[in-house]
PDB file of C-alpha atoms and ligand atoms in Angstrom:
ATOM      1  CA  MET A  30       0.000   0.000   0.000  1.00 79.00           C
ATOM      2  CA  GLN A  31       1.390   3.399  -0.969  1.00 91.00           C
ATOM      3  CA  LYS A  32       2.166   5.808   1.850  1.00 95.00           C
ATOM      4  CA  GLN A  33       1.703   9.516   1.245  1.00 97.00           C
ATOM      5  CA  PHE A  34       3.723  12.193   2.993  1.00 98.00           C
ATOM      6  CA  HIS A  35       2.112  15.628   2.724  1.00 98.00           C
ATOM      7  CA  ILE A  36       4.315  18.586   3.580  1.00 98.00           C
ATOM      8  CA  LEU A  37       2.888  21.998   4.388  1.00 98.00           C
ATOM      9  CA  GLY A  38       5.067  25.071   4.839  1.00 97.00           C
ATOM     10  CA  LEU A  39       6.404  28.290   3.380  1.00 97.00           C
ATOM     11  CA  PHE A  40       9.261  26.672   1.420  1.00 96.00           C
ATOM     12  CA  PRO A  41       7.854  23.516  -0.214  1.00 94.00           C
ATOM     13  CA  ASP A  42      10.496  23.614  -2.987  1.00 94.00           C
ATOM     14  CA  LEU A  43      13.230  22.681  -0.522  1.00 95.00           C
ATOM     15  CA  PHE A  44      12.197  19.020  -0.422  1.00 95.00           C
ATOM     16  CA  LYS A  45      12.005  17.841  -4.024  1.00 93.00           C
ATOM     17  CA  ASP A  46      15.684  17.120  -4.736  1.00 95.00           C
ATOM     18  CA  TYR A  47      16.196  15.280  -1.481  1.00 96.00           C
ATOM     19  CA  PHE A  48      13.172  13.019  -1.723  1.00 96.00           C
ATOM     20  CA  SER A  49      13.679  12.209  -5.398  1.00 95.00           C
ATOM     21  CA  SER A  50      17.264  10.967  -4.810  1.00 95.00           C
ATOM     22  CA  SER A  51      18.685   7.588  -3.813  1.00 94.00           C
ATOM     23  CA  LEU A  52      16.686   5.200  -1.621  1.00 95.00           C
ATOM     24  CA  LEU A  53      13.577   7.364  -1.248  1.00 96.00           C
ATOM     25  CA  GLY A  54      13.604   8.300  -4.945  1.00 96.00           C
ATOM     26  CA  LYS A  55      13.643   4.600  -5.852  1.00 96.00           C
ATOM     27  CA  ALA A  56      10.836   3.855  -3.386  1.00 96.00           C
ATOM     28  CA  GLN A  57       8.825   6.655  -4.979  1.00 96.00           C
ATOM     29  CA  ALA A  58       9.481   5.315  -8.495  1.00 96.00           C
ATOM     30  CA  ALA A  59       8.368   1.867  -7.263  1.00 96.00           C
ATOM     31  CA  GLY A  60       5.087   3.392  -6.034  1.00 96.00           C
ATOM     32  CA  LEU A  61       5.749   2.661  -2.328  1.00 96.00           C
ATOM     33  CA  LEU A  62       5.951   6.311  -1.278  1.00 97.00           C
ATOM     34  CA  ASP A  63       4.472   9.540  -2.569  1.00 97.00           C
ATOM     35  CA  PHE A  64       5.405  13.081  -1.519  1.00 97.00           C
ATOM     36  CA  LYS A  65       3.040  16.025  -1.939  1.00 97.00           C
ATOM     37  CA  TYR A  66       4.165  19.577  -1.235  1.00 97.00           C
ATOM     38  CA  HIS A  67       1.718  22.325  -0.234  1.00 98.00           C
ATOM     39  CA  GLN A  68       2.452  26.077  -0.132  1.00 97.00           C
ATOM     40  CA  LEU A  69       1.055  27.557   3.091  1.00 97.00           C
ATOM     41  CA  ARG A  70       0.728  30.980   1.403  1.00 96.00           C
ATOM     42  CA  ASP A  71      -2.141  29.530  -0.644  1.00 96.00           C
ATOM     43  CA  TRP A  72      -4.166  29.881   2.583  1.00 97.00           C
ATOM     44  CA  SER A  73      -2.819  33.351   3.528  1.00 95.00           C
ATOM     45  CA  LEU A  74      -5.265  36.001   4.707  1.00 90.00           C
ATOM     46  CA  GLY A  75      -7.050  38.067   2.008  1.00 86.00           C
ATOM     47  CA  LYS A  76      -5.800  41.077   0.084  1.00 81.00           C
ATOM     48  CA  ASN A  77      -7.072  43.504   2.738  1.00 80.00           C
ATOM     49  CA  GLN A  78      -4.827  41.765   5.251  1.00 84.00           C
ATOM     50  CA  HIS A  79      -1.771  41.800   2.935  1.00 83.00           C
ATOM     51  CA  HIS A  80      -1.851  38.023   2.388  1.00 89.00           C
ATOM     52  CA  ALA A  81      -0.270  37.624   5.835  1.00 95.00           C
ATOM     53  CA  VAL A  82       0.724  34.266   7.289  1.00 96.00           C
ATOM     54  CA  ASP A  83       2.257  35.618  10.504  1.00 96.00           C
ATOM     55  CA  ASP A  84       1.979  38.457  13.017  1.00 96.00           C
ATOM     56  CA  ARG A  85       3.719  39.880  16.089  1.00 96.00           C
ATOM     57  CA  PRO A  86       3.519  37.912  19.354  1.00 96.00           C
ATOM     58  CA  TYR A  87       1.100  38.972  22.083  1.00 97.00           C
ATOM     59  CA  GLY A  88       3.068  39.831  25.196  1.00 96.00           C
ATOM     60  CA  GLY A  89       5.959  41.231  23.164  1.00 96.00           C
ATOM     61  CA  GLY A  90       9.295  39.677  22.311  1.00 94.00           C
ATOM     62  CA  SER A  91      11.236  39.164  19.133  1.00 92.00           C
ATOM     63  CA  GLY A  92      10.142  37.348  15.977  1.00 95.00           C
ATOM     64  CA  MET A  93       6.796  36.574  14.415  1.00 97.00           C
ATOM     65  CA  VAL A  94       4.210  33.884  15.084  1.00 97.00           C
ATOM     66  CA  MET A  95       2.338  31.963  12.395  1.00 97.00           C
ATOM     67  CA  LEU A  96      -1.371  32.802  12.310  1.00 97.00           C
ATOM     68  CA  PRO A  97      -3.872  30.244  13.655  1.00 98.00           C
ATOM     69  CA  GLU A  98      -6.520  30.957  10.939  1.00 97.00           C
ATOM     70  CA  VAL A  99      -4.024  30.198   8.173  1.00 97.00           C
ATOM     71  CA  ILE A 100      -2.691  27.017   9.765  1.00 98.00           C
ATOM     72  CA  CYS A 101      -6.125  25.627  10.690  1.00 98.00           C
ATOM     73  CA  ALA A 102      -7.646  26.386   7.277  1.00 98.00           C
ATOM     74  CA  ALA A 103      -4.725  24.773   5.441  1.00 98.00           C
ATOM     75  CA  VAL A 104      -4.622  21.630   7.593  1.00 98.00           C
ATOM     76  CA  ARG A 105      -8.403  21.166   7.541  1.00 98.00           C
ATOM     77  CA  ASP A 106      -8.595  21.588   3.748  1.00 98.00           C
ATOM     78  CA  LEU A 107      -5.769  19.120   3.189  1.00 98.00           C
ATOM     79  CA  LYS A 108      -7.350  16.602   5.565  1.00 97.00           C
ATOM     80  CA  LYS A 109     -10.604  16.890   3.597  1.00 97.00           C
ATOM     81  CA  GLN A 110      -8.878  16.508   0.223  1.00 97.00           C
ATOM     82  CA  HIS A 111      -6.550  13.621   1.096  1.00 96.00           C
ATOM     83  CA  GLN A 112      -6.921  10.686   3.453  1.00 92.00           C
ATOM     84  CA  ILE A 113      -4.594  12.107   6.086  1.00 97.00           C
ATOM     85  CA  GLU A 114      -4.603  10.129   9.325  1.00 95.00           C
ATOM     86  CA  HIS A 115      -2.105  12.036  11.443  1.00 98.00           C
ATOM     87  CA  VAL A 116      -0.685  15.584  11.581  1.00 98.00           C
ATOM     88  CA  VAL A 117       2.889  16.049  12.803  1.00 98.00           C
ATOM     89  CA  MET A 118       4.475  19.378  13.663  1.00 98.00           C
ATOM     90  CA  THR A 119       8.254  19.704  13.946  1.00 97.00           C
ATOM     91  CA  THR A 120       9.375  21.808  16.893  1.00 97.00           C
ATOM     92  CA  PRO A 121      12.378  21.860  19.249  1.00 97.00           C
ATOM     93  CA  ALA A 122       9.825  21.706  22.064  1.00 97.00           C
ATOM     94  CA  GLY A 123       8.443  18.376  20.817  1.00 97.00           C
ATOM     95  CA  HIS A 124       8.983  14.770  21.877  1.00 98.00           C
ATOM     96  CA  PRO A 125      12.377  13.501  20.725  1.00 97.00           C
ATOM     97  CA  LEU A 126      12.507  11.482  17.509  1.00 98.00           C
ATOM     98  CA  ASN A 127      13.574   7.881  18.141  1.00 96.00           C
ATOM     99  CA  PRO A 128      13.182   4.537  16.308  1.00 94.00           C
ATOM    100  CA  LYS A 129       9.942   3.669  18.106  1.00 95.00           C
ATOM    101  CA  ARG A 130       8.318   6.976  17.168  1.00 97.00           C
ATOM    102  CA  ALA A 131       9.494   6.600  13.555  1.00 97.00           C
ATOM    103  CA  ARG A 132       8.222   3.012  13.358  1.00 96.00           C
ATOM    104  CA  ASP A 133       4.829   3.986  14.847  1.00 97.00           C
ATOM    105  CA  LEU A 134       4.468   6.790  12.290  1.00 98.00           C
ATOM    106  CA  SER A 135       5.331   4.390   9.463  1.00 97.00           C
ATOM    107  CA  GLN A 136       2.227   2.414  10.402  1.00 96.00           C
ATOM    108  CA  LYS A 137      -0.161   5.354   9.989  1.00 95.00           C
ATOM    109  CA  LYS A 138      -1.839   5.734   6.639  1.00 88.00           C
ATOM    110  CA  ASN A 139      -1.067   9.173   5.228  1.00 95.00           C
ATOM    111  CA  LEU A 140       0.841  11.778   7.205  1.00 98.00           C
ATOM    112  CA  LEU A 141       0.873  15.569   7.068  1.00 98.00           C
ATOM    113  CA  PHE A 142       3.983  17.408   8.255  1.00 98.00           C
ATOM    114  CA  LEU A 143       3.525  21.003   9.312  1.00 98.00           C
ATOM    115  CA  CYS A 144       6.746  23.019   9.066  1.00 97.00           C
ATOM    116  CA  GLY A 145       7.098  26.063  11.282  1.00 95.00           C
ATOM    117  CA  ARG A 146       9.164  29.192  10.619  1.00 95.00           C
ATOM    118  CA  TYR A 147       9.912  32.324  12.645  1.00 95.00           C
ATOM    119  CA  GLU A 148       9.119  31.798  16.368  1.00 95.00           C
ATOM    120  CA  GLY A 149       6.690  29.009  15.581  1.00 94.00           C
ATOM    121  CA  ILE A 150       2.921  28.519  15.379  1.00 97.00           C
ATOM    122  CA  ASP A 151       0.112  30.041  17.492  1.00 98.00           C
ATOM    123  CA  GLN A 152      -0.591  27.490  20.250  1.00 98.00           C
ATOM    124  CA  ARG A 153      -4.346  27.436  19.567  1.00 98.00           C
ATOM    125  CA  ALA A 154      -3.733  26.090  16.069  1.00 98.00           C
ATOM    126  CA  VAL A 155      -1.367  23.484  17.499  1.00 98.00           C
ATOM    127  CA  ASP A 156      -4.022  22.417  20.027  1.00 98.00           C
ATOM    128  CA  LEU A 157      -6.716  22.279  17.363  1.00 98.00           C
ATOM    129  CA  VAL A 158      -5.125  20.509  14.403  1.00 98.00           C
ATOM    130  CA  VAL A 159      -1.783  18.928  15.391  1.00 98.00           C
ATOM    131  CA  ASP A 160      -1.683  15.323  16.629  1.00 98.00           C
ATOM    132  CA  GLU A 161       1.995  15.025  17.513  1.00 98.00           C
ATOM    133  CA  GLU A 162       4.930  17.405  18.076  1.00 98.00           C
ATOM    134  CA  ILE A 163       8.392  16.038  17.274  1.00 98.00           C
ATOM    135  CA  SER A 164      11.888  17.400  17.878  1.00 98.00           C
ATOM    136  CA  ILE A 165      14.965  16.211  15.980  1.00 98.00           C
ATOM    137  CA  GLY A 166      17.322  17.188  18.810  1.00 98.00           C
ATOM    138  CA  ASP A 167      18.222  19.617  21.544  1.00 97.00           C
ATOM    139  CA  TYR A 168      19.204  22.542  19.331  1.00 98.00           C
ATOM    140  CA  VAL A 169      17.325  25.094  17.233  1.00 97.00           C
ATOM    141  CA  ILE A 170      17.450  25.307  13.438  1.00 98.00           C
ATOM    142  CA  SER A 171      15.845  28.022  11.304  1.00 96.00           C
ATOM    143  CA  GLY A 172      12.843  26.191   9.954  1.00 96.00           C
ATOM    144  CA  GLY A 173      10.732  23.059  10.134  1.00 97.00           C
ATOM    145  CA  GLU A 174      11.567  21.938   6.583  1.00 97.00           C
ATOM    146  CA  LEU A 175      14.906  20.379   7.458  1.00 97.00           C
ATOM    147  CA  ALA A 176      13.464  18.820  10.610  1.00 98.00           C
ATOM    148  CA  ALA A 177      10.509  17.372   8.647  1.00 98.00           C
ATOM    149  CA  THR A 178      12.974  15.947   6.096  1.00 98.00           C
ATOM    150  CA  VAL A 179      14.820  14.154   8.894  1.00 98.00           C
ATOM    151  CA  VAL A 180      11.630  12.757  10.440  1.00 98.00           C
ATOM    152  CA  ILE A 181      10.158  11.677   7.080  1.00 98.00           C
ATOM    153  CA  ASP A 182      13.386   9.941   6.051  1.00 98.00           C
ATOM    154  CA  ALA A 183      13.530   8.051   9.371  1.00 98.00           C
ATOM    155  CA  VAL A 184       9.845   7.054   9.009  1.00 98.00           C
ATOM    156  CA  ALA A 185      10.113   6.053   5.336  1.00 97.00           C
ATOM    157  CA  ARG A 186      12.900   3.558   6.127  1.00 96.00           C
ATOM    158  CA  PHE A 187      10.357   1.560   8.148  1.00 96.00           C
ATOM    159  CA  VAL A 188       7.765   1.422   5.343  1.00 96.00           C
ATOM    160  CA  PRO A 189       7.795  -2.207   4.123  1.00 94.00           C
ATOM    161  CA  GLY A 190       9.808  -2.619   0.913  1.00 94.00           C
ATOM    162  CA  VAL A 191      11.657   0.716   1.096  1.00 95.00           C
ATOM    163  CA  ILE A 192      14.804  -0.982   2.382  1.00 93.00           C
ATOM    164  CA  ARG A 193      15.297  -4.223   0.452  1.00 80.00           C
ATOM    165  CA  ASN A 194      16.927  -6.093   3.288  1.00 72.00           C
ATOM    166  CA  ASP A 195      14.648  -5.356   6.255  1.00 60.00           C
ATOM    167  CA  ASP A 196      17.373  -6.692   8.599  1.00 58.00           C
ATOM    168  CA  ALA A 197      19.305  -3.505   7.847  1.00 65.00           C
ATOM    169  CA  THR A 198      16.892  -1.410   9.941  1.00 70.00           C
ATOM    170  CA  VAL A 199      17.028  -3.933  12.807  1.00 68.00           C
ATOM    171  CA  GLU A 200      20.838  -3.755  13.107  1.00 74.00           C
ATOM    172  CA  GLU A 201      21.203  -0.004  12.904  1.00 79.00           C
ATOM    173  CA  SER A 202      22.299   2.373  15.658  1.00 78.00           C
ATOM    174  CA  HIS A 203      19.654   2.960  18.344  1.00 82.00           C
ATOM    175  CA  GLU A 204      17.459   0.027  17.281  1.00 79.00           C
ATOM    176  CA  ALA A 205      18.543  -2.215  20.166  1.00 82.00           C
ATOM    177  CA  GLY A 206      19.236   0.801  22.370  1.00 90.00           C
ATOM    178  CA  LEU A 207      22.942   0.774  21.386  1.00 95.00           C
ATOM    179  CA  LEU A 208      25.134   2.524  18.807  1.00 95.00           C
ATOM    180  CA  GLU A 209      26.103   0.407  15.834  1.00 92.00           C
ATOM    181  CA  TYR A 210      29.529  -1.282  15.488  1.00 94.00           C
ATOM    182  CA  PRO A 211      32.059   0.109  12.942  1.00 96.00           C
ATOM    183  CA  HIS A 212      32.041  -1.036   9.291  1.00 95.00           C
ATOM    184  CA  TYR A 213      34.939  -1.978   6.985  1.00 97.00           C
ATOM    185  CA  THR A 214      35.238  -2.747   3.276  1.00 97.00           C
ATOM    186  CA  ARG A 215      38.123  -3.330   0.809  1.00 95.00           C
ATOM    187  CA  PRO A 216      41.104  -3.038   0.843  1.00 97.00           C
ATOM    188  CA  GLU A 217      42.212  -5.309   3.693  1.00 97.00           C
ATOM    189  CA  GLU A 218      44.834  -2.718   4.645  1.00 97.00           C
ATOM    190  CA  PHE A 219      44.500   1.033   4.119  1.00 98.00           C
ATOM    191  CA  GLU A 220      47.292   3.474   5.034  1.00 98.00           C
ATOM    192  CA  ASN A 221      48.804   0.811   7.292  1.00 98.00           C
ATOM    193  CA  ILE A 222      45.534   0.207   9.105  1.00 97.00           C
ATOM    194  CA  PRO A 223      44.325  -3.388   8.745  1.00 98.00           C
ATOM    195  CA  VAL A 224      40.705  -4.520   8.877  1.00 97.00           C
ATOM    196  CA  PRO A 225      40.104  -6.281  12.251  1.00 98.00           C
ATOM    197  CA  GLU A 226      41.194  -9.870  11.682  1.00 98.00           C
ATOM    198  CA  VAL A 227      38.006 -11.452  12.984  1.00 98.00           C
ATOM    199  CA  LEU A 228      36.021  -9.896  10.100  1.00 98.00           C
ATOM    200  CA  LEU A 229      38.153 -11.845   7.607  1.00 97.00           C
ATOM    201  CA  SER A 230      37.774 -15.142   9.493  1.00 97.00           C
ATOM    202  CA  GLY A 231      34.428 -16.169   7.983  1.00 97.00           C
ATOM    203  CA  HIS A 232      33.435 -17.321  11.500  1.00 97.00           C
ATOM    204  CA  HIS A 233      29.888 -15.938  11.882  1.00 97.00           C
ATOM    205  CA  GLY A 234      29.659 -16.515  15.642  1.00 98.00           C
ATOM    206  CA  LYS A 235      32.943 -14.724  16.373  1.00 98.00           C
ATOM    207  CA  ILE A 236      32.003 -11.872  14.022  1.00 97.00           C
ATOM    208  CA  ALA A 237      28.656 -11.433  15.786  1.00 96.00           C
ATOM    209  CA  ASP A 238      30.402 -11.405  19.208  1.00 97.00           C
ATOM    210  CA  TRP A 239      32.969  -8.843  18.010  1.00 98.00           C
ATOM    211  CA  ARG A 240      30.249  -6.591  16.590  1.00 96.00           C
ATOM    212  CA  ARG A 241      28.240  -6.775  19.792  1.00 96.00           C
ATOM    213  CA  GLN A 242      31.293  -5.861  21.858  1.00 97.00           C
ATOM    214  CA  GLU A 243      32.221  -2.959  19.582  1.00 97.00           C
ATOM    215  CA  SER A 244      28.646  -1.732  19.835  1.00 96.00           C
ATOM    216  CA  LEU A 245      28.856  -1.874  23.622  1.00 97.00           C
ATOM    217  CA  ARG A 246      32.280  -0.191  23.660  1.00 97.00           C
ATOM    218  CA  ARG A 247      31.116   2.700  21.436  1.00 97.00           C
ATOM    219  CA  THR A 248      27.934   3.199  23.391  1.00 97.00           C
ATOM    220  CA  TRP A 249      29.801   3.197  26.689  1.00 97.00           C
ATOM    221  CA  LEU A 250      32.347   5.730  25.378  1.00 97.00           C
ATOM    222  CA  ARG A 251      29.970   8.060  23.505  1.00 97.00           C
ATOM    223  CA  ARG A 252      26.465   7.606  24.907  1.00 96.00           C
ATOM    224  CA  PRO A 253      26.655   5.947  28.337  1.00 96.00           C
ATOM    225  CA  ASP A 254      23.140   7.294  29.005  1.00 95.00           C
ATOM    226  CA  LEU A 255      21.771   4.742  26.501  1.00 94.00           C
ATOM    227  CA  LEU A 256      23.120   1.779  28.464  1.00 95.00           C
ATOM    228  CA  LYS A 257      20.600   2.366  31.263  1.00 94.00           C
ATOM    229  CA  GLN A 258      17.721   1.477  28.917  1.00 91.00           C
ATOM    230  CA  ALA A 259      19.477  -1.108  26.726  1.00 94.00           C
ATOM    231  CA  ASP A 260      18.566  -4.784  26.767  1.00 93.00           C
ATOM    232  CA  LEU A 261      21.832  -6.319  28.053  1.00 95.00           C
ATOM    233  CA  SER A 262      22.744  -9.991  28.471  1.00 96.00           C
ATOM    234  CA  GLU A 263      24.991 -11.392  31.227  1.00 97.00           C
ATOM    235  CA  ASP A 264      27.868 -11.500  28.691  1.00 97.00           C
ATOM    236  CA  ASP A 265      27.254  -7.843  27.792  1.00 97.00           C
ATOM    237  CA  ARG A 266      27.377  -6.831  31.443  1.00 97.00           C
ATOM    238  CA  ARG A 267      30.576  -8.805  32.005  1.00 97.00           C
ATOM    239  CA  PHE A 268      32.187  -7.160  28.972  1.00 97.00           C
ATOM    240  CA  LEU A 269      31.197  -3.686  30.176  1.00 97.00           C
ATOM    241  CA  ALA A 270      32.454  -4.417  33.696  1.00 96.00           C
ATOM    242  CA  GLU A 271      35.839  -5.394  32.196  1.00 96.00           C
ATOM    243  CA  LEU A 272      35.954  -2.178  30.163  1.00 96.00           C
ATOM    244  CA  ILE A 273      35.244  -0.090  33.235  1.00 94.00           C
ATOM    245  CA  HIS A 274      37.822  -2.034  35.267  1.00 95.00           C
ATOM    246  CA  LYS A 275      40.514  -1.550  32.553  1.00 92.00           C
ATOM    247  CA  LYS A 276      39.756   2.161  32.383  1.00 89.00           C
ATOM    248  CA  LYS A 277      40.157   2.474  36.172  1.00 90.00           C
ATOM    249  CA  ILE A 278      43.532   0.700  36.047  1.00 89.00           C
ATOM    250  CA  GLU A 279      44.718   2.988  33.182  1.00 87.00           C
ATOM    251  CA  ASN A 280      43.859   6.065  35.197  1.00 82.00           C
TER     252      ASN A 280
HETATM  253  N1  SAM B 320      10.916  29.646  19.090  1.00 76.20           N
HETATM  254  C1  SAM B 320      11.055  28.247  18.869  1.00 76.20           C
HETATM  255  C2  SAM B 320      11.511  27.571  20.164  1.00 76.20           C
HETATM  256  O1  SAM B 320      12.422  28.083  20.835  1.00 76.20           O
HETATM  257  O2  SAM B 320      10.997  26.476  20.481  1.00 76.20           O
HETATM  258  C3  SAM B 320      12.065  27.960  17.761  1.00 76.20           C
HETATM  259  C4  SAM B 320      11.566  28.345  16.418  1.00 76.20           C
HETATM  260  S1  SAM B 320      12.659  27.828  15.125  1.00 76.20           S
HETATM  261  C5  SAM B 320      13.601  29.248  14.825  1.00 76.20           C
HETATM  262  C6  SAM B 320      11.592  27.793  13.700  1.00 76.20           C
HETATM  263  C7  SAM B 320      11.058  26.429  13.327  1.00 76.20           C
HETATM  264  O3  SAM B 320      12.119  25.547  13.070  1.00 76.20           O
HETATM  265  C8  SAM B 320      10.210  25.746  14.381  1.00 76.20           C
HETATM  266  O4  SAM B 320       8.871  26.176  14.350  1.00 76.20           O
HETATM  267  C9  SAM B 320      10.338  24.284  13.991  1.00 76.20           C
HETATM  268  O5  SAM B 320       9.419  23.943  12.976  1.00 76.20           O
HETATM  269  C10 SAM B 320      11.736  24.212  13.401  1.00 76.20           C
HETATM  270  N2  SAM B 320      12.736  23.653  14.324  1.00 76.20           N
HETATM  271  C11 SAM B 320      13.804  24.290  14.841  1.00 76.20           C
HETATM  272  N3  SAM B 320      14.555  23.474  15.609  1.00 76.20           N
HETATM  273  C12 SAM B 320      13.938  22.269  15.582  1.00 76.20           C
HETATM  274  C13 SAM B 320      14.208  21.009  16.203  1.00 76.20           C
HETATM  275  N4  SAM B 320      15.250  20.819  16.997  1.00 76.20           N
HETATM  276  N5  SAM B 320      13.360  19.989  15.964  1.00 76.20           N
HETATM  277  C14 SAM B 320      12.285  20.156  15.176  1.00 76.20           C
HETATM  278  N6  SAM B 320      11.969  21.319  14.564  1.00 76.20           N
HETATM  279  C15 SAM B 320      12.781  22.375  14.756  1.00 76.20           C
END
């Protein structure tokens, strides 16, 4: 079944090149995904109101706020015209994007992404027409277009058939609550650095153990916060305890 991603914002032209390239472009050509871009200015206020889409914030402060009439009219029209099941708004104040959220969104029929600009969108419009607010990380970028691109790409990878080998999404960083192990390809030695020997051994069990340990090592070094939630075996815990012990001795 084809999944449609509708994108509503002030800069709909920003998306086309990205979504028509590589993996997502192929999925689109195969009819698995469809992207529809909608210009928010098409719902701007009338001529007497200068075709506005934003206004100054009540209470003062810098920047502009996107008008609730414009947002609500646009979202409601699009919901009527297309079978949109769920409306997502990208905002740094949203729930963090993670694999579970992306997978859940991939199971909804058609999605509408609302891209903010300026200071964001009037809260009444958010309360009235937005189903979910998502953040791509603890930093602020200039507009929702880039954030929506990130969320849509992460969601599209979970749509059946988009990635040929579905195992690829299962092994990736964050899926099992850990960062992924490092990858190597030819040549066997590059600038005096050899590929880890175990990867050339053809021994699947040893390769799997090595990858698991490298995953644990990376996660411990770079994102120790993830280990609290990760599903760890007795062997994993023993390996981590050894790492910590070695580190203490080195210091
Ligand atoms: N005043 C807002 C705040 O502090 O929460 C930031 C507004 S930002 C300049 C403009 C738009 O960029 C937002 O409405 C949102 O759509 C998008 N945006 C910025 N950072 C984001 C993030 N980390 N995740 C998702 N969207 C983001």
